[in-house]
Amino acid sequence: MAATAEHSTTGTSAPAYYVSTPIYYVNDRPHLGHAYTTVAGDVLTRWHRQRGEKVWYLTGTDEHGQKIMRTAEANGVSPQEWCDKLVEEAWKPLWAHLEIANDDFIRTTEERHTARVQEFVQDLYDKGEIYKGGYSGPYCVGCEEFKLPSELLDGATEDEKLCSVHKRPVEWLEEENYFFRLSAYGPKLLEFYAANPGFIQPASARNEVLRFVEQDLKDLSISRSTFNWGVPLPWDEKHVLYVWVDALQNYITAAGYGSDPERFAELWPASVHLVGKDILRFHAVIWPAMLMAAGLPLPKRVVANGWLMVGGEKMSKSNLTGIAPTDLTSHFGVDAYRYYFLRAIPFGTDGSFSWEDFTARYTSELANDFGNLASRVAAMVGKYFGGELPASAAHGDAEQAIADGLRTAVETADQKIGEELDFAGGLAAIFEFVKQVNGYLTEQEPWKVAKDESAEGQARLATILYTAAEALRGTAVLLNPVMPSTAEKLWDSLGATEGLGALAAQTVATAGDWGRLPAGATVTKGEILFPRLEEKPAS
Ligand code: MSP
């Protein structure tokens, strides 16, 4: 885990900006789709940290249920051994590699989770929210979800029905189960959605949930009795808790529910649950109803991202492109990877990955527009001023336009990324500004002005280069949440630490204030930010 101690929130009770990812099933290694949600959450939380807010970012793994149990069996190990191996060898290392700065990593097999889960369901049982009944119906182990016959596709034979997500046969379950009185919560949920129109985003997701809840909700089977890889029900140990009811509670157990009231008060309710659109109902219907039943406050927002697609289907274990996240990072670098998916796919809609599109954006936006700008400015300050940033002599209209452009980029990006989770829109605004600075240099032609050795010419040259360097100073702050290593390199090359302190200590609020980079800063031509790409590896 790339968690950093300074982000710890314990000790005061002011609310923190708390963002969660889904906890991922560890039946397999992480793929591009999982990384997509996790990077988005990382950028969102880094953005809020850059605002100077207290932040808490949670991710983790979902380790119970039939899917994991069967995978472990098929590999000849116990479920716990399987989970331990995958978490340590695949999941945590990938998040560290992608520079995910999560503050905690919860595993649902940890005692800190299972003990609290048992208390939570016991409480619901004691309140009469859970009763015993019988379930018979279709179940998809891939989704770990009870299905309605109307949701299924026809299979190869008359009796066979397929899950519409996995395109694999569902299983018929006939068990004695415990049920949660979900049906009682329909009207309360609708009331809550109406009073909190921003609760489910985007609008398409909200509408889908509203239509679903407007039909009669059925009670939810919350236990399984035909296998034992799960949290036992405290009042009837022949049953294990349905994996989703166990999993959803990670958001409170990690936040200190039942163990650390002070921390829980600071963190709960969560600010944003990030989810894929496939698991929206669990988060926007079942989870809020469970919380209502327990008398706990509801999360502020549930934001659904679209799917990364392959050949028109949701990218999943069974239809992977064969491309692992690390195949892309070894070619394009980690920062370009973090940037690309958020820039290329409007958050909330489905999108496809292609080498061609990634290569095109890398080359034009990152290497040419941004990387070249940084190296040209550093090279000119080196060549004409011995690497010492000159003071701006005469800030004219052209310079004011750049200063205004920076302020607009800061305000737009802050609203779009920090509030709306419109990462593509926020990044577009930042790169619009980078283009504007390139245009300014093209117009001002500092390389020509440099030939004018008069005091006036030199003053003009100083103004142009100061303006460009100061524009890069603001850009480094804005890009730090998205591309932390690159932003750090740029910050170093601008010699900004000496006058302004660490990049991490800069705030979004002051990023648009013009003239922060002090004259006299030591500008150095650091390494190329986005080197020319090697040939695409043979697939
Ligand atoms: N374990 C449950 C979640 C429990 S949360 C209390 C689960 N796990 S999962 O590993 O199957 O997938 C979780 C999430 O991974 C999805 O909701 C989504 O956020 C992300 N993605 C998985 N495949 C994806 C794509 N192809 N595209 C985009 N995101 C995808 O469901």
Coordinates of C-alpha atoms and ligand atoms in Angstrom, one line a residue:
M1 CA 0.0 0.0 0.0
A2 CA 1.3 3.4 -0.9
A3 CA -0.4 4.9 2.1
T4 CA 1.2 7.9 3.7
A5 CA 1.2 8.5 7.4
E6 CA 0.6 12.2 7.0
H7 CA -2.8 11.6 5.6
S8 CA -3.9 9.9 8.7
T9 CA -7.1 11.5 9.9
T10 CA -7.3 10.3 13.5
G11 CA -7.3 12.8 16.3
T12 CA -9.8 15.4 15.3
S13 CA -13.5 15.1 14.6
A14 CA -14.0 17.4 11.6
P15 CA -15.4 15.4 8.7
A16 CA -12.9 14.1 6.2
Y17 CA -13.4 13.7 2.5
Y18 CA -13.8 9.9 2.4
V19 CA -13.7 8.1 -1.0
S20 CA -14.0 4.3 -1.5
T21 CA -13.5 2.0 -4.4
P22 CA -15.5 -1.3 -4.6
I23 CA -13.6 -4.0 -2.9
Y24 CA -12.5 -6.4 -5.6
Y25 CA -13.0 -10.1 -5.9
V26 CA -9.7 -11.9 -5.6
N27 CA -10.6 -14.9 -7.7
D28 CA -8.1 -13.5 -10.2
R29 CA -5.5 -10.8 -10.8
P30 CA -6.5 -7.1 -11.3
H31 CA -7.2 -6.1 -14.8
L32 CA -7.6 -2.8 -16.7
G33 CA -11.2 -2.4 -15.5
H34 CA -10.4 -2.6 -11.8
A35 CA -7.5 -0.2 -12.3
Y36 CA -9.7 2.2 -14.0
T37 CA -12.0 2.7 -10.9
T38 CA -9.0 2.7 -8.5
V39 CA -7.0 5.3 -10.4
A40 CA -10.1 7.5 -10.7
G41 CA -10.5 7.4 -6.9
D42 CA -6.9 8.1 -6.4
V43 CA -7.0 11.2 -8.6
L44 CA -10.2 12.4 -6.8
T45 CA -8.6 12.0 -3.4
R46 CA -5.3 13.5 -4.4
W47 CA -7.2 16.4 -5.8
H48 CA -8.9 17.0 -2.5
R49 CA -5.6 16.6 -0.6
Q50 CA -4.2 19.3 -2.9
R51 CA -7.0 21.5 -1.8
G52 CA -5.7 21.0 1.7
E53 CA -8.6 19.0 2.9
K54 CA -8.5 16.0 5.1
V55 CA -9.0 12.9 3.0
W56 CA -9.4 9.2 3.5
Y57 CA -9.1 6.8 0.5
L58 CA -10.2 3.2 1.0
T59 CA -9.8 0.2 -1.2
G60 CA -9.5 -3.5 -0.5
T61 CA -10.6 -7.0 -1.4
D62 CA -13.7 -9.0 -1.2
E63 CA -12.7 -12.5 -0.2
H64 CA -15.7 -14.6 0.8
G65 CA -18.4 -16.4 -1.3
Q66 CA -18.7 -19.2 -3.7
K67 CA -16.7 -17.7 -6.5
I68 CA -13.5 -17.4 -4.4
M69 CA -14.1 -20.8 -2.8
R70 CA -14.4 -22.6 -6.1
T71 CA -11.4 -20.8 -7.5
A72 CA -9.3 -21.9 -4.5
E73 CA -10.6 -25.5 -4.8
A74 CA -9.7 -25.6 -8.4
N75 CA -6.2 -24.5 -7.5
G76 CA -5.9 -27.0 -4.7
V77 CA -5.5 -24.5 -1.9
S78 CA -7.7 -23.3 0.9
P79 CA -9.7 -20.1 0.2
Q80 CA -7.6 -18.2 2.8
E81 CA -4.3 -19.3 1.2
W82 CA -5.6 -18.3 -2.2
C83 CA -6.7 -14.8 -1.0
D84 CA -3.5 -14.2 0.9
K85 CA -1.4 -15.1 -2.2
L86 CA -3.4 -13.0 -4.6
V87 CA -3.6 -10.0 -2.3
E88 CA 0.1 -9.9 -1.6
E89 CA 1.3 -11.0 -5.0
A90 CA -1.1 -9.2 -7.3
W91 CA -3.4 -6.6 -5.9
K92 CA -1.3 -4.6 -3.4
P93 CA 1.7 -4.6 -5.7
L94 CA -0.4 -3.2 -8.6
W95 CA -1.8 -0.4 -6.5
A96 CA 1.7 0.5 -5.3
H97 CA 3.0 0.4 -8.9
L98 CA 0.2 2.7 -10.0
E99 CA 1.0 5.1 -7.1
I100 CA -2.4 4.6 -5.5
A101 CA -2.2 6.6 -2.2
N102 CA -4.9 4.7 -0.3
D103 CA -5.0 5.3 3.4
D104 CA -6.3 1.9 4.2
F105 CA -6.7 -1.5 2.5
I106 CA -9.4 -3.7 3.9
R107 CA -9.7 -7.4 3.4
T108 CA -13.1 -8.9 4.3
T109 CA -11.4 -11.9 6.0
E110 CA -9.7 -9.7 8.6
E111 CA -11.0 -10.0 12.1
R112 CA -11.5 -6.2 12.3
H113 CA -14.1 -6.7 9.6
T114 CA -15.8 -10.0 10.4
A115 CA -16.3 -9.2 14.1
R116 CA -18.0 -5.9 13.3
V117 CA -20.1 -7.6 10.5
Q118 CA -21.5 -10.1 13.0
E119 CA -22.4 -7.3 15.4
F120 CA -24.1 -5.4 12.6
V121 CA -26.3 -8.3 11.4
Q122 CA -27.0 -9.4 15.0
D123 CA -28.3 -5.9 15.6
L124 CA -30.6 -6.1 12.5
Y125 CA -31.8 -9.5 13.6
D126 CA -32.6 -8.2 17.1
K127 CA -34.5 -5.4 15.6
G128 CA -36.7 -7.8 13.6
E129 CA -35.2 -6.7 10.2
I130 CA -34.1 -10.3 9.4
Y131 CA -36.3 -13.4 9.3
K132 CA -36.0 -17.0 8.3
G133 CA -37.5 -18.2 5.0
G134 CA -36.9 -20.4 2.0
Y135 CA -35.3 -19.3 -1.3
S136 CA -35.6 -20.9 -4.6
G137 CA -34.4 -19.2 -7.8
P138 CA -31.5 -18.6 -10.2
Y139 CA -28.1 -17.4 -8.9
C140 CA -25.0 -16.3 -10.9
V141 CA -21.8 -17.2 -9.1
G142 CA -19.9 -14.8 -11.4
C143 CA -22.0 -11.9 -10.1
E144 CA -22.6 -13.5 -6.7
E145 CA -26.2 -12.3 -7.3
F146 CA -29.7 -13.7 -7.0
K147 CA -31.3 -13.1 -10.4
L148 CA -34.8 -12.5 -11.5
P149 CA -36.0 -14.9 -14.3
S150 CA -36.7 -11.8 -16.4
E151 CA -33.1 -10.7 -16.3
L152 CA -31.8 -13.9 -17.9
L153 CA -30.9 -14.9 -21.4
D154 CA -31.8 -18.2 -23.1
G155 CA -29.1 -20.8 -23.1
A156 CA -28.3 -23.8 -25.4
T157 CA -31.2 -25.9 -24.1
E158 CA -34.7 -25.1 -23.1
D159 CA -33.9 -25.4 -19.4
E160 CA -30.6 -23.5 -19.6
K161 CA -30.6 -19.8 -18.7
L162 CA -27.6 -17.5 -18.9
C163 CA -26.5 -14.5 -16.8
S164 CA -26.7 -11.5 -19.1
V165 CA -23.3 -10.2 -17.7
H166 CA -21.3 -13.4 -17.8
K167 CA -23.1 -15.2 -20.6
R168 CA -22.7 -18.3 -18.5
P169 CA -25.4 -20.6 -17.1
V170 CA -27.0 -19.6 -13.8
E171 CA -27.4 -22.1 -11.0
W172 CA -30.7 -23.0 -9.4
L173 CA -30.7 -22.5 -5.7
E174 CA -33.1 -24.0 -3.3
E175 CA -32.1 -23.3 0.3
E176 CA -33.3 -22.3 3.7
N177 CA -32.1 -18.7 4.0
Y178 CA -32.5 -15.7 6.2
F179 CA -34.0 -12.7 4.6
F180 CA -33.6 -8.9 5.1
R181 CA -36.9 -7.0 4.9
L182 CA -35.7 -4.9 1.9
S183 CA -39.3 -4.7 0.6
A184 CA -40.2 -2.4 3.5
Y185 CA -37.6 0.2 2.4
G186 CA -38.9 1.1 -1.1
P187 CA -40.9 4.2 -0.1
K188 CA -38.2 5.4 2.3
L189 CA -35.6 5.0 -0.4
L190 CA -37.7 6.9 -3.0
E191 CA -38.1 9.7 -0.4
F192 CA -34.4 9.8 0.2
Y193 CA -33.5 9.9 -3.5
A194 CA -36.0 12.8 -4.0
A195 CA -34.6 14.7 -1.1
N196 CA -31.0 14.1 -2.3
P197 CA -31.0 14.4 -6.1
G198 CA -27.2 14.2 -6.2
F199 CA -27.0 10.9 -4.3
I200 CA -26.7 8.7 -7.4
Q201 CA -24.7 9.9 -10.4
P202 CA -24.7 10.1 -13.3
A203 CA -28.3 10.9 -14.2
S204 CA -28.6 7.7 -16.3
A205 CA -27.6 5.6 -13.2
R206 CA -30.1 7.5 -11.0
N207 CA -32.9 6.9 -13.4
E208 CA -32.1 3.2 -13.6
V209 CA -32.3 2.9 -9.8
L210 CA -35.5 5.0 -9.5
R211 CA -37.2 2.7 -12.1
F212 CA -36.0 -0.3 -10.2
V213 CA -37.2 0.8 -6.8
E214 CA -40.5 2.1 -8.1
Q215 CA -41.4 -1.5 -8.8
D216 CA -41.9 -3.5 -5.7
L217 CA -38.7 -4.4 -4.0
K218 CA -38.4 -8.0 -2.9
D219 CA -36.9 -9.1 0.4
L220 CA -33.3 -10.0 0.1
S221 CA -31.9 -13.4 0.9
I222 CA -28.8 -12.7 3.1
S223 CA -27.5 -16.1 4.0
R224 CA -26.3 -19.3 2.4
S225 CA -26.3 -22.7 4.0
T226 CA -24.8 -25.0 1.4
F227 CA -21.2 -23.9 1.8
N228 CA -19.2 -22.3 4.6
W229 CA -16.7 -19.8 3.1
G230 CA -18.2 -16.7 4.7
V231 CA -19.0 -14.9 7.9
P232 CA -21.1 -17.2 10.1
L233 CA -24.4 -15.7 11.3
P234 CA -23.9 -15.3 15.1
W235 CA -27.4 -16.7 15.9
D236 CA -27.3 -19.6 13.5
E237 CA -23.8 -20.8 12.6
K238 CA -25.0 -23.2 10.0
H239 CA -25.4 -20.2 7.7
V240 CA -22.8 -17.8 6.3
L241 CA -23.7 -14.3 5.4
Y242 CA -24.4 -13.6 1.8
V243 CA -21.1 -12.3 0.4
W244 CA -22.6 -8.9 -0.7
V245 CA -24.0 -8.1 2.7
D246 CA -20.6 -8.9 4.2
A247 CA -18.8 -6.9 1.5
L248 CA -20.8 -3.7 1.7
Q249 CA -20.0 -3.3 5.3
N250 CA -16.3 -2.8 4.6
Y251 CA -17.1 0.8 4.1
I252 CA -18.0 1.2 7.8
T253 CA -15.9 -1.4 9.4
A254 CA -12.7 0.1 7.9
A255 CA -13.9 3.5 9.0
G256 CA -14.0 2.5 12.6
Y257 CA -17.7 1.4 13.0
G258 CA -18.0 -0.4 16.3
S259 CA -14.3 -0.1 17.1
D260 CA -13.3 3.6 17.0
P261 CA -16.2 6.0 17.5
E262 CA -14.1 9.1 17.1
R263 CA -12.7 8.0 13.8
F264 CA -16.1 6.8 12.6
A265 CA -17.6 10.2 13.4
E266 CA -14.9 11.8 11.4
L267 CA -15.2 9.5 8.4
W268 CA -18.8 8.5 8.2
P269 CA -20.9 9.1 6.1
A270 CA -18.6 8.6 3.1
S271 CA -18.3 11.4 0.6
V272 CA -18.2 9.2 -2.5
H273 CA -18.6 5.5 -3.1
L274 CA -17.1 4.9 -6.5
V275 CA -18.7 1.9 -8.2
G276 CA -18.9 0.3 -11.6
K277 CA -22.4 0.5 -13.1
D278 CA -22.7 -3.3 -12.8
I279 CA -22.9 -3.0 -9.0
L280 CA -25.0 0.1 -8.7
R281 CA -28.1 -1.5 -7.2
F282 CA -26.1 -3.0 -4.4
H283 CA -24.7 0.4 -3.5
A284 CA -27.7 2.6 -4.2
V285 CA -30.5 0.3 -3.0
I286 CA -29.4 -2.5 -0.7
W287 CA -26.7 -0.7 1.1
P288 CA -28.8 2.4 1.9
A289 CA -31.6 0.2 3.1
M290 CA -29.2 -1.7 5.4
L291 CA -27.9 1.5 6.8
M292 CA -31.5 2.8 7.4
A293 CA -32.3 -0.4 9.2
A294 CA -29.3 0.0 11.4
G295 CA -30.0 3.7 12.0
L296 CA -26.8 4.9 10.4
P297 CA -26.4 7.9 8.1
L298 CA -26.3 7.2 4.3
P299 CA -23.3 8.0 2.1
K300 CA -23.4 11.3 0.4
R301 CA -22.9 10.1 -3.2
V302 CA -22.7 6.9 -5.2
V303 CA -21.0 7.6 -8.5
A304 CA -21.1 4.9 -11.2
N305 CA -18.4 4.7 -13.8
G306 CA -18.9 3.0 -17.2
W307 CA -17.2 -0.1 -18.4
L308 CA -14.0 -0.6 -20.3
M309 CA -15.1 -2.6 -23.2
V310 CA -13.5 -5.2 -25.4
G311 CA -15.2 -6.1 -28.7
G312 CA -18.5 -4.6 -27.5
E313 CA -18.5 -6.5 -24.2
K314 CA -17.5 -5.5 -20.6
M315 CA -13.9 -6.3 -20.1
S316 CA -13.7 -9.1 -17.7
K317 CA -11.5 -12.1 -16.7
S318 CA -13.1 -14.2 -19.5
N319 CA -12.7 -11.7 -22.3
L320 CA -9.5 -9.8 -21.4
T321 CA -7.6 -8.3 -24.2
G322 CA -4.6 -10.2 -22.8
I323 CA -3.3 -6.8 -21.9
A324 CA -2.4 -6.4 -18.2
P325 CA -2.1 -2.9 -16.7
T326 CA 1.7 -3.4 -16.4
D327 CA 1.9 -4.1 -20.1
L328 CA 0.7 -0.6 -20.7
T329 CA 2.7 1.0 -17.9
S330 CA 5.9 -0.6 -19.2
H331 CA 5.3 0.9 -22.6
F332 CA 3.8 4.3 -21.8
G333 CA 4.8 4.8 -18.1
V334 CA 2.7 5.0 -15.0
D335 CA 1.7 8.6 -15.2
A336 CA 0.6 8.4 -18.9
Y337 CA -1.5 5.4 -17.9
R338 CA -3.1 7.3 -15.0
Y339 CA -3.8 10.2 -17.4
Y340 CA -5.0 8.3 -20.5
F341 CA -8.1 6.5 -19.3
L342 CA -9.5 9.5 -17.4
R343 CA -8.8 11.8 -20.3
A344 CA -10.1 9.5 -23.1
I345 CA -13.3 8.2 -21.6
P346 CA -15.9 10.6 -20.1
F347 CA -16.5 9.3 -16.6
G348 CA -19.8 7.5 -16.4
T349 CA -19.8 6.3 -20.0
D350 CA -18.4 3.1 -21.5
G351 CA -15.2 3.3 -23.5
S352 CA -12.7 1.1 -25.4
F353 CA -9.0 1.1 -25.1
S354 CA -6.8 1.0 -28.2
W355 CA -3.0 1.2 -28.6
E356 CA -3.5 3.7 -31.4
D357 CA -5.6 6.1 -29.4
F358 CA -3.3 5.9 -26.4
T359 CA -0.3 6.4 -28.6
A360 CA -1.9 9.4 -30.3
R361 CA -2.7 11.1 -27.0
Y362 CA 0.7 10.3 -25.5
T363 CA 2.4 11.8 -28.5
S364 CA 0.4 14.9 -29.1
E365 CA -0.8 15.9 -25.6
L366 CA 1.8 14.6 -23.3
A367 CA 5.0 14.5 -25.2
N368 CA 4.5 17.4 -27.7
D369 CA 2.2 19.9 -26.0
F370 CA 3.2 19.4 -22.4
G371 CA 6.6 17.7 -22.2
N372 CA 8.2 19.8 -25.0
L373 CA 6.9 23.0 -23.4
A374 CA 8.6 22.1 -20.1
S375 CA 11.9 21.2 -21.7
R376 CA 12.0 24.2 -24.1
V377 CA 11.3 26.7 -21.2
A378 CA 14.0 25.1 -19.0
A379 CA 16.4 25.0 -22.0
M380 CA 15.9 28.7 -22.7
V381 CA 16.3 29.8 -19.1
G382 CA 19.5 27.8 -19.1
K383 CA 20.8 29.2 -22.4
Y384 CA 19.9 32.9 -21.9
F385 CA 20.0 33.3 -18.2
G386 CA 22.4 30.7 -17.0
G387 CA 19.6 28.7 -15.4
E388 CA 18.5 31.5 -13.1
L389 CA 14.8 32.5 -13.5
P390 CA 14.7 36.2 -14.4
A391 CA 12.1 38.5 -13.0
S392 CA 9.2 39.6 -15.2
A393 CA 10.0 43.1 -16.3
A394 CA 6.8 44.3 -18.0
H395 CA 3.7 42.3 -17.6
G396 CA 1.6 43.3 -20.7
D397 CA -1.7 42.1 -22.2
A398 CA -0.2 38.9 -23.6
E399 CA 1.1 38.0 -20.2
Q400 CA -2.2 38.9 -18.5
A401 CA -4.0 36.6 -20.9
I402 CA -1.8 33.8 -19.7
A403 CA -2.4 34.7 -16.1
D404 CA -6.1 34.7 -16.8
G405 CA -5.8 31.4 -18.6
L406 CA -4.2 29.8 -15.6
R407 CA -6.9 31.1 -13.3
T408 CA -9.6 29.8 -15.6
A409 CA -7.9 26.4 -15.8
V410 CA -7.6 26.2 -12.0
E411 CA -11.3 27.1 -11.5
T412 CA -12.6 24.8 -14.2
A413 CA -10.4 21.8 -13.2
D414 CA -11.3 22.3 -9.6
Q415 CA -15.0 22.3 -10.3
K416 CA -14.9 19.5 -12.8
I417 CA -12.5 17.1 -11.2
G418 CA -13.0 18.0 -7.5
E419 CA -16.8 18.3 -7.6
E420 CA -18.3 16.8 -10.7
L421 CA -15.8 13.9 -11.1
D422 CA -15.6 15.0 -14.8
F423 CA -12.0 14.0 -15.1
A424 CA -12.0 14.3 -18.9
G425 CA -13.4 17.8 -18.7
G426 CA -11.0 18.9 -16.0
L427 CA -8.0 17.5 -17.9
A428 CA -9.2 19.1 -21.1
A429 CA -9.2 22.5 -19.3
I430 CA -5.6 22.0 -18.1
F431 CA -4.4 21.0 -21.5
E432 CA -6.2 23.8 -23.1
F433 CA -4.1 26.1 -21.0
V434 CA -0.9 24.2 -21.9
K435 CA -1.8 24.9 -25.6
Q436 CA -2.4 28.5 -24.8
V437 CA 1.1 28.8 -23.3
N438 CA 2.6 27.1 -26.4
G439 CA 0.7 29.6 -28.5
Y440 CA 2.1 32.5 -26.5
L441 CA 5.7 31.3 -27.0
T442 CA 5.1 30.8 -30.7
E443 CA 3.8 34.4 -30.9
Q444 CA 6.4 36.0 -28.7
E445 CA 9.3 34.1 -30.3
P446 CA 11.7 34.4 -27.4
W447 CA 14.5 32.8 -29.5
K448 CA 14.3 35.9 -31.8
V449 CA 13.9 38.4 -28.9
A450 CA 17.1 36.9 -27.5
K451 CA 19.1 38.2 -30.4
D452 CA 18.2 41.8 -29.3
E453 CA 20.9 42.5 -26.8
S454 CA 19.5 45.9 -25.8
A455 CA 18.3 46.3 -22.2
E456 CA 14.8 46.5 -23.6
G457 CA 15.2 43.3 -25.5
Q458 CA 16.6 41.4 -22.5
A459 CA 13.8 42.7 -20.3
R460 CA 11.3 41.4 -22.9
L461 CA 13.0 38.1 -23.0
A462 CA 13.0 37.9 -19.2
T463 CA 9.2 38.6 -19.1
I464 CA 8.4 35.9 -21.7
L465 CA 10.4 33.2 -20.0
Y466 CA 9.2 34.2 -16.5
T467 CA 5.6 34.0 -17.8
A468 CA 6.1 30.6 -19.3
A469 CA 7.9 29.2 -16.2
E470 CA 5.2 30.6 -14.0
A471 CA 2.5 29.0 -16.2
L472 CA 4.3 25.7 -15.8
R473 CA 4.4 26.2 -12.0
G474 CA 0.6 26.3 -12.0
T475 CA 0.4 23.4 -14.4
A476 CA 2.6 21.3 -12.1
V477 CA 0.2 21.9 -9.2
L478 CA -2.9 21.0 -11.3
L479 CA -1.3 17.9 -12.7
N480 CA 0.1 16.6 -9.4
P481 CA -3.0 14.6 -8.5
V482 CA -3.1 12.9 -11.9
M483 CA 0.6 12.5 -12.7
P484 CA 2.4 12.8 -9.5
S485 CA 5.9 11.7 -10.6
T486 CA 5.8 13.9 -13.7
A487 CA 4.6 16.9 -11.7
E488 CA 7.4 16.4 -9.2
K489 CA 10.0 16.3 -11.9
L490 CA 8.6 19.5 -13.4
W491 CA 8.6 21.1 -9.9
D492 CA 12.2 20.2 -9.4
S493 CA 13.2 21.4 -12.9
L494 CA 11.5 24.8 -12.1
G495 CA 13.6 25.0 -8.9
A496 CA 10.3 25.7 -7.1
T497 CA 10.9 23.9 -3.8
E498 CA 13.3 26.5 -2.5
G499 CA 10.9 29.4 -2.8
L500 CA 7.6 27.7 -2.5
G501 CA 8.2 24.5 -0.6
A502 CA 7.1 21.0 -1.5
L503 CA 4.7 20.4 -4.4
A504 CA 2.4 18.4 -2.1
A505 CA 2.1 21.5 0.1
Q506 CA 0.8 23.7 -2.7
T507 CA -3.0 24.2 -2.7
V508 CA -5.5 24.4 -5.5
A509 CA -6.7 27.7 -4.0
T510 CA -3.4 29.4 -4.6
A511 CA -2.4 27.6 -7.8
G512 CA -4.0 30.3 -9.9
D513 CA -2.4 33.2 -8.1
W514 CA 0.0 34.8 -10.5
G515 CA 3.6 35.5 -9.7
R516 CA 4.2 32.9 -7.0
L517 CA 7.4 31.4 -8.5
P518 CA 10.2 33.6 -7.2
A519 CA 12.6 35.2 -9.6
G520 CA 16.1 33.8 -9.0
A521 CA 14.8 30.1 -8.8
T522 CA 17.4 27.7 -10.2
V523 CA 15.8 26.2 -13.4
T524 CA 17.4 23.0 -14.6
K525 CA 16.7 20.9 -17.7
G526 CA 15.7 17.7 -16.0
E527 CA 15.0 14.4 -17.7
I528 CA 12.5 14.4 -20.6
L529 CA 9.0 14.1 -19.1
F530 CA 7.5 11.9 -21.9
P531 CA 10.2 10.2 -23.9
R532 CA 9.6 9.1 -27.5
L533 CA 7.8 5.7 -27.4
E534 CA 9.5 2.5 -28.4
E535 CA 7.9 0.4 -31.1
K536 CA 4.6 -1.2 -29.8
P537 CA 5.4 -4.6 -28.4
A538 CA 4.3 -7.5 -30.6
S539 CA 1.0 -8.9 -29.4
Ligands
MSP1 N1 -16.6 -7.6 -5.0 C1 -17.6 -6.9 -5.7 C2 -17.7 -5.4 -5.2 C3 -18.0 -5.3 -3.7 S1 -18.1 -3.7 -3.2 C4 -18.8 -3.7 -1.7 C5 -17.2 -6.8 -7.2 N2 -16.0 -7.0 -7.5 S2 -15.3 -7.1 -9.0 O1 -14.0 -7.4 -8.8 O2 -16.1 -8.0 -9.8 O3 -15.5 -5.7 -9.6 C6 -15.6 -4.5 -8.9 C7 -15.5 -3.3 -9.8 O4 -14.4 -3.3 -10.7 C8 -16.6 -2.9 -10.7 O5 -17.8 -2.5 -10.2 C9 -15.9 -1.8 -11.4 O6 -15.8 -0.7 -10.6 C10 -14.6 -2.4 -11.7 N3 -14.6 -3.0 -13.0 C11 -14.5 -4.4 -13.3 N4 -14.5 -4.6 -14.6 C12 -14.6 -3.4 -15.2 C13 -14.6 -2.9 -16.5 N5 -14.5 -3.7 -17.6 N6 -14.7 -1.6 -16.7 C14 -14.7 -0.7 -15.7 N7 -14.7 -1.1 -14.5 C15 -14.7 -2.4 -14.2 O7 -18.1 -6.6 -8.0

